[in-house]
Short mmCIF file of C-alpha atoms in Angstrom, two decimals:
data_model
loop_
_atom_site.label_atom_id
_atom_site.label_comp_id
_atom_site.label_asym_id
_atom_site.label_seq_id
_atom_site.Cartn_x
_atom_site.Cartn_y
_atom_site.Cartn_z
CA MET T 274 89.12 79.82 107.78
CA PRO T 275 92.54 80.86 106.36
CA SER T 276 95.63 78.80 107.66
CA SER T 277 97.92 81.08 109.84
CA SER T 278 101.02 79.43 108.18
CA LEU T 279 99.95 80.73 104.70
CA PRO T 280 99.59 84.25 103.65
CA THR T 281 96.14 85.57 103.24
CA VAL T 282 94.96 85.75 99.71
CA ARG T 283 93.51 89.03 98.58
CA GLY T 284 91.13 89.02 95.82
CA THR T 285 87.45 88.39 95.03
CA LEU T 286 86.10 85.03 93.72
CA PHE T 287 82.49 84.28 92.13
CA HIS T 288 79.98 81.46 92.00
CA THR T 289 76.85 81.30 90.20
CA ALA T 290 74.00 81.99 92.92
CA VAL T 291 72.21 79.04 94.15
CA HIS T 292 68.54 79.73 94.03
CA ASP T 293 67.37 77.43 96.70
CA PRO T 294 70.36 76.48 98.83
CA ARG T 295 70.10 73.33 101.06
CA GLY T 296 72.01 73.19 104.20
CA ASP T 297 74.67 75.55 105.46
CA ALA T 298 77.33 75.00 102.87
CA LEU T 299 78.08 74.74 99.10
CA HIS T 300 79.19 71.12 98.52
CA PRO T 301 81.17 69.61 95.71
CA LEU T 302 79.18 67.05 93.36
CA SER T 303 80.56 64.00 95.39
CA GLY T 304 79.22 65.53 98.68
CA LEU T 305 75.57 65.68 97.30
CA ARG T 306 75.22 61.89 96.35
CA GLU T 307 74.24 60.70 99.84
CA ARG T 308 72.99 63.98 101.34
CA TRP T 309 70.73 65.19 98.42
CA PRO T 310 70.46 62.60 95.80
CA ASP T 311 68.16 64.77 93.60
CA LEU T 312 70.67 67.84 93.62
CA HIS T 313 73.48 65.09 92.78
CA GLU T 314 71.35 63.96 89.68
CA ARG T 315 70.61 67.51 88.59
CA HIS T 316 74.06 68.79 88.75
CA GLY T 317 75.67 65.47 87.46
CA ARG T 318 73.63 66.00 84.30
CA LYS T 319 76.11 68.75 83.44
CA TYR T 320 78.57 66.02 82.81
CA ARG T 321 76.61 63.64 80.55
CA GLY T 322 78.67 62.57 77.81
CA ARG T 323 81.94 63.62 79.58
CA GLU T 324 81.54 61.68 82.87
CA HIS T 325 85.31 61.02 82.75
CA ARG T 326 85.83 64.74 83.93
CA LEU T 327 84.52 63.75 87.08
CA LEU T 328 87.41 61.35 87.93
CA GLU T 329 89.97 63.89 86.48
CA ARG T 330 92.61 64.33 89.12
CA VAL T 331 93.20 67.72 90.93
CA PHE T 332 96.76 67.15 91.54
CA PRO T 333 97.65 69.73 94.10
CA LEU T 334 94.69 68.84 96.12
CA ASP T 335 94.99 65.11 95.83
CA CYS T 336 91.35 64.51 94.76
CA ALA T 337 88.89 64.03 91.97
CA TRP T 338 87.25 66.88 89.95
CA SER T 339 84.02 65.82 91.75
CA GLU T 340 85.41 66.70 95.12
CA VAL T 341 85.78 70.35 94.57
CA VAL T 342 83.81 73.38 94.53
CA PHE T 343 84.32 75.54 91.46
CA LEU T 344 84.90 79.42 91.80
CA SER T 345 85.61 81.80 89.18
CA PRO T 346 88.16 84.48 89.42
CA VAL T 347 86.15 86.63 87.02
CA ASP T 348 82.69 88.23 87.09
CA SER T 349 80.76 86.15 84.54
CA THR T 350 78.71 88.94 83.12
CA VAL T 351 81.42 89.74 80.43
CA LEU T 352 81.23 85.97 79.38
CA PHE T 353 77.49 86.00 79.01
CA ASP T 354 77.53 89.32 77.20
CA ALA T 355 80.05 87.65 74.60
CA LEU T 356 77.50 84.68 74.25
CA ARG T 357 74.85 87.08 73.51
CA GLU T 358 76.84 88.57 70.75
CA SER T 359 77.02 85.22 69.07
CA GLY T 360 73.24 85.25 68.82
CA ARG T 361 72.26 83.17 71.80
CA GLU T 362 69.86 83.96 74.16
CA VAL T 363 71.33 84.14 77.77
CA ALA T 364 69.27 84.65 80.81
CA PRO T 365 70.88 87.01 83.44
CA VAL T 366 72.98 84.96 85.81
CA PRO T 367 73.10 86.11 89.37
CA LEU T 368 76.15 85.80 91.21
CA TRP T 369 77.64 85.34 94.64
CA ARG T 370 80.79 86.97 95.74
CA LEU T 371 83.46 85.56 98.11
CA ASP T 372 86.44 87.27 99.55
CA ALA T 373 89.32 84.92 98.77
CA GLY T 374 91.00 85.86 101.92
CA ARG T 375 88.29 83.86 103.77
CA LEU T 376 89.50 80.39 102.29
CA ASN T 377 92.35 78.40 103.39
CA PRO T 378 94.74 78.55 100.43
CA ALA T 379 96.10 75.04 101.37
CA ARG T 380 92.48 73.63 100.36
CA CYS T 381 92.53 75.68 97.02
CA CYS T 382 94.33 76.04 93.67
CA ILE T 383 94.05 77.75 90.40
CA ARG T 384 93.50 75.42 87.33
CA LEU T 385 94.16 77.06 83.99
CA MET T 386 91.72 75.98 81.26
CA ARG T 387 91.83 75.58 77.56
CA THR T 388 89.04 74.84 75.34
CA GLU T 389 89.32 74.35 71.47
CA PRO T 390 86.55 75.85 69.46
CA GLY T 391 83.58 73.28 69.00
CA ALA T 392 84.83 71.14 71.81
CA ALA T 393 82.33 69.65 74.27
CA SER T 394 84.64 69.82 77.31
CA ALA T 395 87.88 71.66 78.29
CA GLU T 396 91.07 69.83 77.61
CA PRO T 397 92.26 67.52 80.33
CA GLY T 398 94.74 69.01 82.89
CA THR T 399 98.17 68.20 83.67
CA PRO T 400 100.24 69.03 86.67
CA ASP T 401 101.52 71.96 84.90
CA ASP T 402 98.00 73.45 84.52
CA TYR T 403 97.79 74.29 88.22
CA LEU T 404 98.94 77.16 90.41
CA PRO T 405 98.77 77.86 94.07
CA LEU T 406 96.15 80.20 95.22
CA THR T 407 98.08 83.36 95.93
CA THR T 408 97.37 86.94 95.48
CA ALA T 409 99.56 87.30 92.59
CA GLY T 410 98.25 84.28 91.01
CA LEU T 411 94.78 85.48 91.46
CA ARG T 412 95.35 88.84 89.92
CA ALA T 413 97.06 87.11 87.09
CA VAL T 414 93.98 85.21 86.11
CA SER T 415 91.17 87.71 87.09
CA GLN T 416 90.84 89.10 83.55
CA VAL T 417 88.86 87.52 80.84
CA THR T 418 91.33 86.87 77.92
CA ASP T 419 90.57 88.02 74.36
CA ARG T 420 90.96 84.40 73.28
CA ALA T 421 88.04 83.25 75.65
CA LEU T 422 85.81 86.27 74.48
CA ARG T 423 86.61 85.61 70.66
CA ARG T 424 85.68 81.98 71.24
CA LEU T 425 82.25 82.97 72.78
CA ARG T 426 81.28 85.64 70.32
CA THR T 427 82.03 83.43 67.11
CA LEU T 428 80.33 80.04 68.39
CA PRO T 429 78.42 78.76 65.54
CA PRO T 430 74.88 77.38 66.24
CA GLY T 431 74.73 74.11 67.90
CA HIS T 432 78.14 74.33 69.46
CA HIS T 433 78.74 73.85 73.07
CA ALA T 434 78.97 77.24 74.74
CA LEU T 435 81.17 76.36 77.84
CA PRO T 436 81.21 79.85 79.04
CA TRP T 437 83.95 79.11 81.57
CA GLY T 438 85.93 76.88 79.09
CA ASP T 439 88.93 79.30 78.79
CA VAL T 440 88.73 80.84 82.19
CA PRO T 441 90.94 79.63 84.94
CA HIS T 442 89.05 78.03 87.74
CA VAL T 443 89.68 78.29 91.40
CA LEU T 444 89.15 74.93 93.08
CA HIS T 445 88.37 74.45 96.83
CA ARG T 446 88.59 71.06 98.24
CA GLY T 447 85.42 70.08 100.06
CA PRO T 448 82.44 72.30 101.04
CA ILE T 449 82.42 76.19 101.62
CA PRO T 450 80.12 77.54 104.31
CA LEU T 451 77.38 79.63 102.57
CA SER T 452 77.99 82.43 105.22
CA LEU T 453 81.09 83.20 103.28
CA PHE T 454 79.21 84.53 100.19
CA GLU T 455 77.45 87.65 99.42
CA ARG T 456 75.32 88.56 96.71
CA ALA T 457 77.29 90.24 93.85
#
């Protein structure tokens, strides 16, 4: 899948495991609307009250937020452990692992994220919040920051958790074949 004109990216990406996947690919939210309306409705609920996020531009990929599949450069175990330290009950979250070298870097980018304490959503992105998906870029964002852990550990009751709010996202435009993932 990688383009021969771009260097292969070395590193590991993660995605929350899909319990009962349909079809042979992981689709962006916009790709679920006609294919599986029930899945579109279920996953669209995550954006209630912040529907504007679905229209946010992903500048390097020339598409909307709803047209990308979200991957994490970090194993989320540390994020959920930090949430548990804040007194929240968090069930174990199974993960899928993906070798970043199996993706075409021209269809991907890294989005730097910022979330203020108590916010219901991460701050909107600007063109300066995006990096190309490269081995160096992936290495630079593959550790959870102290800021992110501190925010999660000190969340007051009733505040939005947003576990990945301060964790850079790796965005892939379009579907990703399920065959590229393995259990973490």
